[in-house]
Short mmCIF file of C-alpha atoms in Angstrom, two decimals:
data_model
loop_
_atom_site.label_atom_id
_atom_site.label_comp_id
_atom_site.label_asym_id
_atom_site.label_seq_id
_atom_site.Cartn_x
_atom_site.Cartn_y
_atom_site.Cartn_z
CA MET A 1 21.13 8.92 18.68
CA SER A 2 18.05 11.72 17.73
CA ASP A 3 16.56 12.32 14.67
CA ALA A 4 15.98 15.48 12.95
CA ALA A 5 12.79 17.18 12.82
CA ILE A 6 10.72 16.64 9.85
CA ASP A 7 10.77 19.97 7.25
CA LEU A 8 6.79 19.25 6.58
CA ASP A 9 7.51 22.34 3.77
CA ASP A 10 9.73 20.15 2.08
CA VAL A 11 7.90 16.37 2.14
CA GLN A 12 5.38 15.43 -0.46
CA GLY A 13 1.99 15.52 1.07
CA THR A 14 0.91 11.99 0.32
CA ILE A 15 3.91 10.22 1.97
CA LEU A 16 2.73 11.65 5.70
CA ARG A 17 -0.73 12.78 5.23
CA GLY A 18 -4.34 10.93 4.85
CA TYR A 19 -6.22 13.46 2.30
CA ARG A 20 -9.67 12.16 3.25
CA VAL A 21 -10.75 13.17 -0.10
CA ASN A 22 -13.46 11.14 -2.63
CA LEU A 23 -11.96 10.78 -5.73
CA ALA A 24 -8.42 10.18 -7.53
CA ARG A 25 -6.71 10.56 -10.89
CA HIS A 26 -3.60 8.92 -11.75
CA PHE A 27 -1.67 9.66 -14.62
CA VAL A 28 0.67 7.32 -16.13
CA LEU A 29 3.42 9.64 -18.23
CA THR A 30 6.47 9.08 -20.57
CA ILE A 31 9.15 11.97 -20.99
CA THR A 32 9.47 13.37 -24.62
CA ASP A 33 11.34 16.36 -24.03
CA PRO A 34 13.00 16.24 -20.58
CA ALA A 35 13.89 20.13 -20.58
CA ALA A 36 10.18 20.82 -21.40
CA THR A 37 9.62 18.64 -18.68
CA GLY A 38 11.91 19.89 -16.23
CA LYS A 39 9.91 23.32 -16.62
CA LEU A 40 7.04 21.56 -16.16
CA ILE A 41 8.01 20.09 -12.80
CA ALA A 42 9.26 23.40 -11.63
CA ALA A 43 5.73 25.27 -12.49
CA LEU A 44 4.01 22.14 -10.65
CA VAL A 45 6.12 22.82 -7.46
CA HIS A 46 4.77 26.21 -7.77
CA GLY A 47 1.49 26.25 -8.99
CA ASP A 48 2.13 28.49 -11.72
CA ASN A 49 0.29 29.07 -14.87
CA GLY A 50 -3.28 27.94 -13.20
CA LEU A 51 -1.63 24.43 -12.50
CA PRO A 52 -2.45 22.74 -9.20
CA ALA A 53 0.47 23.09 -6.89
CA ILE A 54 2.23 20.12 -5.95
CA THR A 55 0.95 19.23 -2.16
CA THR A 56 3.50 19.12 0.68
CA ALA A 57 2.65 17.45 4.21
CA ARG A 58 1.95 20.73 5.54
CA ARG A 59 -1.69 20.95 6.18
CA LYS A 60 -3.77 23.74 4.94
CA VAL A 61 -6.96 25.35 6.09
CA PRO A 62 -9.57 25.72 4.36
CA LYS A 63 -8.93 22.38 3.29
CA PRO A 64 -8.14 22.53 -0.67
CA ALA A 65 -10.52 21.05 -3.49
CA ILE A 66 -7.08 19.44 -5.23
CA PHE A 67 -4.38 17.86 -4.26
CA THR A 68 -1.45 16.51 -6.39
CA ASN A 69 1.91 14.81 -6.13
CA MET A 70 4.43 13.25 -8.32
CA CYS A 71 6.82 10.51 -8.52
CA LEU A 72 9.36 8.98 -11.24
CA THR A 73 10.71 5.81 -12.30
CA ALA A 74 14.16 4.51 -12.17
CA THR A 75 13.92 5.12 -16.10
CA GLY A 76 11.92 8.46 -15.71
CA LEU A 77 15.01 9.62 -13.38
CA ALA A 78 17.67 8.77 -16.30
CA ALA A 79 15.67 10.45 -18.68
CA LEU A 80 15.97 13.72 -16.81
CA GLY A 81 19.59 13.28 -16.34
CA ILE A 82 20.22 11.11 -13.43
CA SER A 83 23.44 9.35 -14.30
CA ALA A 84 23.86 5.50 -14.12
CA ARG A 85 26.48 5.70 -11.12
CA GLN A 86 23.90 7.70 -9.12
CA LEU A 87 20.78 5.41 -10.10
CA ALA A 88 23.32 2.65 -8.52
CA SER A 89 22.69 4.28 -5.20
CA PHE A 90 19.06 3.59 -5.00
CA ASP A 91 17.18 0.84 -3.50
CA PRO A 92 18.13 -2.43 -5.35
CA ALA A 93 14.19 -3.20 -6.08
CA PHE A 94 13.29 0.19 -7.38
CA GLN A 95 16.27 -0.29 -9.95
CA ARG A 96 14.84 -3.19 -11.42
CA GLY A 97 11.09 -2.12 -11.37
CA ALA A 98 8.12 -3.81 -11.28
CA THR A 99 8.33 -5.24 -14.80
CA ASP A 100 11.35 -6.98 -14.20
CA PRO A 101 10.63 -11.02 -13.62
CA ALA A 102 12.83 -11.01 -10.42
CA SER A 103 10.19 -8.26 -8.71
CA ALA A 104 7.35 -9.86 -10.20
CA ALA A 105 8.20 -13.23 -8.89
CA THR A 106 9.08 -12.05 -5.80
CA VAL A 107 5.78 -10.15 -5.10
CA GLY A 108 3.48 -12.75 -6.57
CA ASP A 109 2.88 -11.28 -9.83
CA VAL A 110 2.67 -14.25 -11.79
CA GLY A 111 0.11 -16.07 -14.07
CA PRO A 112 -2.88 -13.63 -14.90
CA SER A 113 -1.11 -10.93 -12.79
CA ALA A 114 2.38 -11.61 -14.66
CA PRO A 115 3.15 -7.87 -15.92
CA GLN A 116 2.47 -8.98 -19.86
CA HIS A 117 -0.92 -8.73 -19.06
CA TRP A 118 -0.86 -5.34 -17.29
CA ILE A 119 -3.51 -2.58 -18.85
CA GLY A 120 -2.80 0.64 -19.84
CA GLY A 121 0.75 0.09 -21.48
CA LEU A 122 2.36 -0.70 -17.46
CA HIS A 123 3.75 -3.88 -18.82
CA ASP A 124 6.25 -1.89 -20.74
CA GLY A 125 8.46 -0.52 -17.83
CA ALA A 126 10.95 1.36 -19.66
CA ARG A 127 8.14 3.99 -21.10
CA VAL A 128 6.97 4.62 -17.98
CA HIS A 129 8.71 7.37 -16.49
CA ILE A 130 6.19 9.68 -14.51
CA LEU A 131 3.09 9.21 -12.08
CA LEU A 132 1.21 12.21 -11.49
CA SER A 133 -1.88 11.67 -9.09
CA VAL A 134 -4.66 14.01 -8.13
CA TRP A 135 -6.88 13.58 -5.64
CA ALA A 136 -10.17 15.90 -5.42
CA THR A 137 -11.99 16.47 -1.85
CA ASP A 138 -15.54 16.22 -3.38
CA SER A 139 -15.90 17.83 -6.55
CA SER A 140 -15.63 15.93 -10.17
CA ASP A 141 -15.56 19.29 -11.63
CA ALA A 142 -12.53 20.12 -9.46
CA LEU A 143 -10.92 17.06 -10.71
CA GLU A 144 -11.77 17.44 -14.37
CA ASP A 145 -10.42 20.95 -14.32
CA ALA A 146 -7.43 20.25 -13.04
CA SER A 147 -6.94 17.69 -15.59
CA ALA A 148 -7.86 19.71 -18.45
CA ARG A 149 -5.17 21.95 -17.11
CA LEU A 150 -2.61 19.50 -16.65
CA ARG A 151 -3.27 17.82 -19.94
CA ALA A 152 -2.46 20.76 -21.77
CA ALA A 153 0.53 21.16 -20.21
CA PHE A 154 1.88 17.94 -20.90
CA VAL A 155 1.42 19.06 -24.62
CA GLY A 156 5.30 19.15 -26.07
CA SER A 157 7.07 17.67 -22.68
CA MET A 158 5.06 14.10 -21.87
CA THR A 159 2.88 11.72 -23.59
CA GLU A 160 -0.21 10.48 -21.32
CA LEU A 161 0.10 6.41 -21.50
CA TYR A 162 -2.69 5.74 -19.12
CA VAL A 163 -5.07 7.38 -16.70
CA GLN A 164 -6.98 5.31 -14.08
CA ASP A 165 -9.36 6.85 -12.01
CA GLY A 166 -10.90 5.90 -8.43
CA ALA A 167 -13.79 6.67 -6.37
CA GLU A 168 -14.21 6.18 -2.71
CA LEU A 169 -17.46 3.91 -2.04
CA PRO A 170 -20.57 5.62 -0.09
CA ASP A 171 -19.25 3.19 3.13
CA ARG A 172 -16.29 4.08 2.72
CA SER A 173 -15.29 0.22 1.99
CA VAL A 174 -13.63 -1.80 -0.46
CA HIS A 175 -15.37 -4.08 -2.64
CA PHE A 176 -15.10 -7.01 -0.72
CA GLY A 177 -17.23 -5.19 1.94
CA TYR A 178 -14.77 -4.35 4.45
CA ARG A 179 -14.13 -0.66 5.88
CA HIS A 180 -10.52 0.52 4.88
CA GLY A 181 -7.82 3.23 5.45
CA ILE A 182 -7.97 2.22 9.42
CA ALA A 183 -4.37 0.69 10.13
CA GLN A 184 -1.68 3.00 9.46
CA PRO A 185 1.66 3.62 11.12
CA ALA A 186 2.11 6.45 13.79
CA ILE A 187 5.44 8.16 12.29
CA ILE A 188 7.70 9.91 14.54
CA GLY A 189 7.75 13.28 13.85
CA ALA A 190 4.81 13.53 11.37
CA PRO A 191 1.36 14.87 11.96
CA PRO A 192 -1.06 13.51 14.04
CA ARG A 193 -3.68 11.47 12.46
CA LYS A 194 -7.12 13.09 13.12
CA ARG A 195 -8.67 9.79 13.36
CA TYR A 196 -7.85 6.30 14.82
CA ALA A 197 -5.68 8.21 17.23
CA ARG A 198 -4.59 5.51 19.53
CA ASP A 199 -2.51 2.64 18.70
CA ALA A 200 -1.11 -0.07 21.13
CA GLN A 201 1.85 -0.37 18.77
CA ALA A 202 4.67 2.18 19.27
CA PRO A 203 5.42 5.11 16.57
CA VAL A 204 7.72 4.14 14.04
CA PRO A 205 10.77 5.82 13.26
CA ALA A 206 10.26 8.58 10.29
CA GLY A 207 13.53 6.64 8.25
CA GLU A 208 11.33 3.85 7.59
CA PHE A 209 9.19 6.20 5.10
CA LEU A 210 12.05 9.18 4.36
CA LEU A 211 15.48 8.87 3.34
CA GLY A 212 17.96 10.80 5.26
CA HIS A 213 16.15 10.25 8.72
CA LEU A 214 17.13 7.36 11.24
CA ASN A 215 15.24 4.22 10.53
CA ALA A 216 13.98 1.46 13.17
CA ALA A 217 17.66 -0.25 12.70
CA GLY A 218 19.52 2.65 13.35
CA GLY A 219 20.76 3.91 10.04
CA THR A 220 19.45 6.15 7.60
CA TYR A 221 18.53 5.14 3.81
CA ARG A 222 20.78 7.71 1.36
CA VAL A 223 21.13 7.66 -2.40
CA LEU A 224 23.27 9.99 -4.67
CA PRO A 225 23.00 13.44 -5.54
CA ALA A 226 22.36 14.24 -2.00
CA GLU A 227 19.90 16.47 -3.18
CA LEU A 228 17.46 13.66 -3.68
CA SER A 229 18.81 11.99 -0.47
CA THR A 230 16.61 13.95 2.40
CA ASN A 231 12.87 13.55 2.50
CA SER A 232 12.26 11.69 -0.36
CA SER A 233 10.49 8.48 -0.25
CA TYR A 234 9.77 5.12 -2.48
CA ALA A 235 6.65 4.02 -3.31
CA VAL A 236 4.70 1.10 -4.94
CA PHE A 237 1.81 1.80 -7.25
CA ARG A 238 -0.84 -0.84 -7.49
CA ILE A 239 -3.69 -1.83 -9.59
CA LEU A 240 -5.44 -4.74 -7.84
CA GLU A 241 -8.79 -6.17 -9.02
CA GLN A 242 -11.16 -7.79 -6.75
CA ASP A 243 -13.07 -10.98 -7.30
CA VAL A 244 -16.34 -9.58 -5.44
CA ALA A 245 -18.45 -12.73 -6.73
CA GLY A 246 -15.63 -15.19 -6.37
CA PHE A 247 -15.26 -14.40 -2.65
CA GLU A 248 -18.84 -13.89 -1.82
CA ALA A 249 -19.15 -17.85 -3.04
CA MET A 250 -16.09 -18.34 -1.35
CA LEU A 251 -18.00 -17.67 2.07
CA VAL A 252 -21.05 -19.29 0.79
CA ARG A 253 -19.02 -22.45 0.67
CA TYR A 254 -17.26 -22.41 3.69
CA ALA A 255 -20.28 -21.35 5.52
CA ALA A 256 -22.30 -24.91 4.70
CA GLU A 257 -18.65 -26.65 5.02
CA THR A 258 -18.46 -25.60 8.41
CA GLY A 259 -21.64 -24.29 9.78
CA ILE A 260 -19.99 -20.69 10.58
CA ASP A 261 -21.82 -17.84 9.76
CA THR A 262 -20.56 -16.08 6.36
CA GLU A 263 -19.79 -13.16 8.27
CA LEU A 264 -17.52 -14.47 10.82
CA LEU A 265 -15.90 -16.25 7.84
CA ALA A 266 -15.05 -13.26 6.42
CA ALA A 267 -13.95 -11.48 9.58
CA ASN A 268 -11.41 -14.34 10.06
CA MET A 269 -10.09 -14.09 6.66
CA LEU A 270 -9.41 -10.29 7.00
CA GLY A 271 -9.22 -10.31 10.76
CA ARG A 272 -11.85 -7.61 11.08
CA TRP A 273 -15.42 -7.53 10.96
CA ARG A 274 -16.52 -6.11 7.79
CA ASN A 275 -17.42 -2.97 9.83
CA GLY A 276 -14.03 -2.38 10.76
CA ASN A 277 -13.93 -4.03 14.18
CA PRO A 278 -10.87 -6.33 15.01
CA LEU A 279 -11.63 -9.68 16.12
CA THR A 280 -8.83 -9.50 19.04
CA LEU A 281 -11.63 -7.18 20.81
CA ALA A 282 -14.76 -8.45 19.23
CA PRO A 283 -13.99 -12.35 18.71
CA ALA A 284 -17.87 -13.42 18.85
CA ALA A 285 -20.00 -10.62 17.24
CA GLN A 286 -19.71 -7.86 15.22
CA GLY A 287 -21.65 -5.76 17.26
CA THR A 288 -21.78 -1.82 16.51
CA PRO A 289 -18.74 0.11 15.31
CA LEU A 290 -16.19 0.86 17.66
CA PRO A 291 -15.05 4.18 18.38
CA ASP A 292 -12.15 5.18 15.51
CA ALA A 293 -9.79 5.75 18.89
CA GLN A 294 -10.58 2.03 19.09
CA LEU A 295 -10.00 -0.04 16.25
CA ASN A 296 -6.16 -0.18 16.63
CA ASN A 297 -5.50 -0.29 20.23
CA PHE A 298 -4.90 -4.01 20.55
CA ASN A 299 -1.91 -6.31 20.27
CA PHE A 300 -1.89 -10.36 19.92
CA VAL A 301 0.08 -11.44 22.90
CA SER A 302 -0.58 -10.76 26.99
CA ALA A 303 0.31 -12.34 29.76
CA ASP A 304 -3.53 -12.02 30.73
CA PRO A 305 -5.18 -15.00 29.49
CA ALA A 306 -8.76 -13.04 28.73
CA LYS A 307 -6.46 -10.60 26.28
CA ASP A 308 -4.02 -13.14 25.05
CA ASP A 309 -4.26 -14.10 21.26
CA THR A 310 -1.21 -16.25 20.52
CA LEU A 311 -2.45 -19.14 19.09
CA GLY A 312 -4.82 -16.86 16.61
CA LEU A 313 -8.21 -18.50 18.64
CA LYS A 314 -9.39 -15.08 18.25
CA CYS A 315 -8.16 -13.91 15.27
CA PRO A 316 -6.58 -15.97 12.83
CA ILE A 317 -2.41 -16.14 12.60
CA GLY A 318 -3.12 -16.61 8.68
CA ALA A 319 -5.35 -13.63 8.93
CA HIS A 320 -4.90 -10.95 6.30
CA ILE A 321 -4.06 -8.22 9.01
CA ARG A 322 -1.80 -10.45 11.38
CA ARG A 323 0.09 -11.38 8.27
CA ASN A 324 0.62 -7.59 7.27
CA ASN A 325 1.28 -6.48 10.91
CA PRO A 326 1.90 -8.53 13.19
CA ARG A 327 2.41 -6.44 15.89
CA ASP A 328 3.81 -8.03 19.01
CA ALA A 329 3.82 -11.60 17.69
CA ALA A 330 6.84 -13.81 17.29
CA VAL A 331 8.01 -13.59 13.46
CA ILE A 332 10.52 -13.76 11.22
CA GLY A 333 12.49 -10.41 10.01
CA THR A 334 12.96 -8.71 13.31
CA ASP A 335 9.61 -7.49 14.22
CA SER A 336 6.65 -5.31 12.67
CA ALA A 337 8.22 -1.75 13.32
CA HIS A 338 10.89 -2.77 10.33
CA HIS A 339 8.88 -3.33 7.65
CA ARG A 340 5.36 -1.09 8.05
CA LEU A 341 3.84 0.91 4.94
CA VAL A 342 1.91 3.62 4.55
CA ARG A 343 -1.00 2.81 2.37
CA ARG A 344 -2.78 5.37 0.15
CA SER A 345 -5.36 3.45 -1.74
CA MET A 346 -8.87 3.98 -2.86
CA PRO A 347 -11.71 1.69 -5.10
CA TYR A 348 -12.25 1.81 -8.63
CA GLY A 349 -15.14 0.44 -10.70
CA PRO A 350 -18.92 0.42 -9.49
CA GLN A 351 -19.79 -0.85 -6.23
CA TYR A 352 -20.67 -4.21 -6.12
CA ASP A 353 -24.76 -4.75 -5.25
CA LEU A 354 -25.40 -8.32 -3.13
CA SER A 355 -28.89 -7.65 -4.15
CA ARG A 356 -28.35 -8.28 -7.96
CA HIS A 357 -26.66 -11.39 -7.56
CA GLY A 358 -27.68 -15.04 -6.30
CA ALA A 359 -26.66 -16.79 -3.12
CA ALA A 360 -23.34 -18.32 -4.55
CA GLY A 361 -22.27 -14.74 -5.65
CA GLN A 362 -23.17 -15.54 -9.18
CA ASP A 363 -24.45 -12.12 -11.47
CA VAL A 364 -28.33 -13.32 -12.38
CA ALA A 365 -27.73 -10.68 -15.34
CA GLY A 366 -25.04 -12.63 -16.89
CA PRO A 367 -21.24 -13.80 -16.31
CA GLY A 368 -19.78 -10.61 -17.52
CA GLN A 369 -18.57 -8.58 -14.74
CA PRO A 370 -17.23 -4.85 -14.69
CA ALA A 371 -13.57 -4.31 -13.61
CA ARG A 372 -13.40 -3.14 -10.16
CA GLY A 373 -10.68 -3.22 -7.33
CA LEU A 374 -8.06 -1.12 -5.52
CA ILE A 375 -5.71 1.31 -6.62
CA GLY A 376 -2.95 3.52 -4.85
CA TYR A 377 0.41 3.81 -3.53
CA PHE A 378 2.69 1.67 -0.86
CA ILE A 379 5.01 3.92 0.63
CA ASN A 380 8.08 3.17 2.10
CA ALA A 381 12.08 4.10 2.10
CA SER A 382 12.97 0.77 1.54
CA ILE A 383 10.79 -1.42 -1.72
CA ARG A 384 12.58 -4.51 -0.71
CA ASN A 385 13.24 -4.49 3.21
CA GLN A 386 9.00 -3.19 3.38
CA PHE A 387 6.81 -3.94 0.77
CA GLU A 388 8.69 -6.87 -1.07
CA PHE A 389 9.01 -8.47 2.35
CA LEU A 390 5.73 -8.14 3.31
CA CYS A 391 4.47 -9.94 0.11
CA SER A 392 7.16 -12.46 -0.04
CA GLU A 393 7.97 -13.70 3.46
CA TRP A 394 4.62 -12.59 5.00
CA ASN A 395 2.08 -12.76 2.62
CA ARG A 396 3.30 -16.08 0.96
CA ARG A 397 4.67 -18.18 3.61
CA SER A 398 3.25 -19.57 6.64
CA ASP A 399 6.14 -20.54 8.33
CA PHE A 400 7.03 -16.86 9.43
CA VAL A 401 5.48 -17.24 12.54
CA LYS A 402 7.79 -18.82 15.26
CA ALA A 403 7.23 -21.06 17.91
CA ALA A 404 5.15 -19.69 20.88
CA THR A 405 2.85 -20.80 23.27
CA GLY A 406 0.03 -18.68 25.38
CA PRO A 407 -0.35 -18.29 29.14
CA GLU A 408 -2.00 -21.79 29.25
CA GLY A 409 1.32 -23.80 28.13
CA PRO A 410 1.95 -26.17 24.97
CA GLY A 411 -1.40 -28.49 26.21
CA ALA A 412 -3.49 -25.47 24.45
CA GLY A 413 -1.29 -25.30 21.23
CA ASN A 414 1.70 -23.45 19.36
CA ALA A 415 1.31 -20.67 17.23
CA VAL A 416 2.99 -22.68 14.29
CA TYR A 417 0.84 -25.06 13.93
CA ASN A 418 -2.28 -22.66 13.66
CA ILE A 419 -1.16 -21.15 10.11
CA SER A 420 -1.37 -22.67 6.67
CA GLY A 421 -1.53 -21.51 2.99
CA GLU A 422 -0.63 -17.87 2.27
CA ASP A 423 -2.77 -14.59 2.60
CA VAL A 424 -6.30 -15.07 1.22
CA PHE A 425 -6.58 -11.61 -0.33
CA LEU A 426 -2.88 -11.11 -1.90
CA GLY A 427 -1.52 -15.02 -1.86
CA VAL A 428 -0.96 -16.50 -4.86
CA ASN A 429 -3.71 -19.33 -4.16
CA ASP A 430 -4.43 -22.23 -6.33
CA PRO A 431 -7.24 -24.63 -5.91
CA ALA A 432 -4.52 -27.82 -5.99
CA THR A 433 -3.02 -26.17 -2.57
CA SER A 434 -4.48 -22.97 -1.25
CA SER A 435 -5.24 -23.43 2.57
CA PHE A 436 -6.06 -21.18 5.59
CA THR A 437 -6.58 -22.54 9.12
CA LEU A 438 -9.12 -21.83 11.48
CA ALA A 439 -7.33 -22.74 14.92
CA GLY A 440 -8.87 -24.59 17.75
CA LYS A 441 -7.49 -25.21 21.16
CA GLY A 442 -5.52 -28.37 21.40
CA PRO A 443 -1.89 -29.45 21.01
CA LYS A 444 0.00 -29.57 17.75
CA GLY A 445 -3.08 -28.17 15.91
CA SER A 446 -5.41 -31.07 16.82
CA ALA A 447 -8.23 -29.07 17.07
CA ASN A 448 -7.60 -26.97 14.00
CA HIS A 449 -10.24 -27.03 11.16
CA THR A 450 -8.54 -25.83 7.72
CA LEU A 451 -10.53 -24.58 4.35
CA ARG A 452 -9.09 -25.55 1.07
CA GLY A 453 -9.35 -25.33 -2.66
CA PHE A 454 -9.44 -21.58 -3.15
CA SER A 455 -8.96 -19.39 -5.88
CA ARG A 456 -6.66 -16.04 -6.10
CA LEU A 457 -9.23 -12.98 -5.22
CA VAL A 458 -7.07 -10.37 -6.59
CA THR A 459 -5.39 -10.00 -9.74
CA THR A 460 -2.84 -7.07 -10.19
CA ARG A 461 -3.73 -5.21 -13.69
CA GLY A 462 -0.67 -2.92 -12.73
CA GLY A 463 2.47 -2.02 -11.00
CA VAL A 464 5.24 0.44 -10.81
CA TYR A 465 8.23 1.17 -8.70
CA CYS A 466 8.24 4.68 -7.84
CA PHE A 467 10.71 7.43 -5.81
CA PHE A 468 8.39 10.27 -4.36
CA PRO A 469 11.34 13.26 -4.52
CA SER A 470 11.52 16.07 -1.73
CA ILE A 471 10.12 19.17 -2.85
CA LYS A 472 13.74 20.62 -3.34
CA GLY A 473 14.54 17.08 -4.80
CA LEU A 474 11.93 18.08 -7.72
CA LEU A 475 13.34 21.57 -7.96
CA PHE A 476 16.71 20.05 -8.26
CA LEU A 477 15.45 17.39 -11.15
CA ALA A 478 13.49 20.20 -13.06
CA ALA A 479 16.91 22.15 -13.09
CA LEU A 480 19.18 19.34 -14.30
CA GLN A 481 18.87 20.13 -18.03
CA ASP A 482 19.93 23.74 -17.72
CA GLN A 483 22.86 22.74 -16.04
CA PRO A 484 26.13 22.82 -18.11
CA ALA A 485 27.17 19.04 -19.72
CA GLY A 486 28.55 16.84 -16.76
CA GLN A 487 27.92 19.03 -14.17
CA SER A 488 24.80 16.77 -12.79
CA GLN A 489 27.47 13.61 -13.06
CA ARG A 490 30.04 15.20 -10.31
CA VAL A 491 29.91 13.21 -6.95
CA ALA A 492 31.63 14.14 -4.08
CA ALA A 493 33.01 11.52 -1.74
CA SER A 494 30.52 13.33 1.28
CA GLU A 495 27.67 12.43 -0.80
CA MET A 496 28.48 8.21 -0.95
CA PRO A 497 24.94 6.71 0.32
CA ALA A 498 24.62 5.29 3.91
CA SER A 499 22.47 2.24 4.76
#
């Protein structure tokens, strides 16, 4: 069964395109007047009244100075007129929302990361209706001008609950020092990426990211009403604060314990050196940065002993990139093609300056540190099967790896013995129970070394489960308040969703 081509003019751009910009601003909004909000949505789609138009997946030349996209929560859709019966057809996780206790427990938003501690009013999911994101290529003036126009348009329709800015660091890294934005899925029917083009993995069906298209299981995700059921998508918006000083101190501590260089330890925990080179291709030394086209062109399993890394002797099985994309390794949950995510994130907060800190990562100027971290969207067609699955099954469990031996046989080891604990960066790590395994060659993990006793490095400061309507879907939502009473509630039998 073949899939239909993607109508790039009907898809919001951030789903299929990386904008390659330097600045971002995310508005968190609550609807105060549904009818006025509908008119504003229509104006944004068309770019009327000097407003920045909603950006589609169709590339424009020359590159615009501003990109804009909009998504809504379940309560936001309800405020605009989507009925309870229609909402019941949406992804169950989306219906719950990010602040629901079941959602929070599933993804590890507990303790200091629990929703009651979230910033900017994000703890009150009932009030979070719309996220409007604006990205600027390189001009803060363009971002401020667009923001001023939007804020003027919000008056009488929506109230701004919170705004969070992001800005790329000069070396396009995250605050932990790693180059970011490297690994993204190649999507069948989507515009090819200009960078990191080659990938050892097969392209992923469009239905893993867009409703109404075939997914990896051979079905389609659909919702009610039908107007929202094609070319729309889900996303999870996250504000993730990073404990950079804690991470640097952790590297110093374990370097002293193991005799391993701090940079090699950092590479083992992520699966890539901080310059982006994957351990699978550069296991011994960081070296000069590989060409972009080679950074993703690898797998973990091979019949050739020189290329095989089934046991995680080059890239630890518990490394962040292997947990979030096991590639061809044997794991629970079918395979990685069924659980891929598109990531659209950007750092926030000032860059961490190692020259101002002691060898153990302590701030020599005092204990206080400005907030810094990562902000953005994790995009998928099923929050439960993609985002929540990754968080709960692969990031937080060490038994997601199936028994597997490499070309040398069981005497060299088995994958199930070469991983422990949760993800170093996204796990719920407590010093009393946390662990990370550095594998050695030997049966049943006999040559392994396990690091223990580290704390959580990333704290969730906010989260939203979102729905990105198609362009036609946005116009449908914009017109709901103009329909006769009850018309939007009538659902034809042919509109029943398919899984």
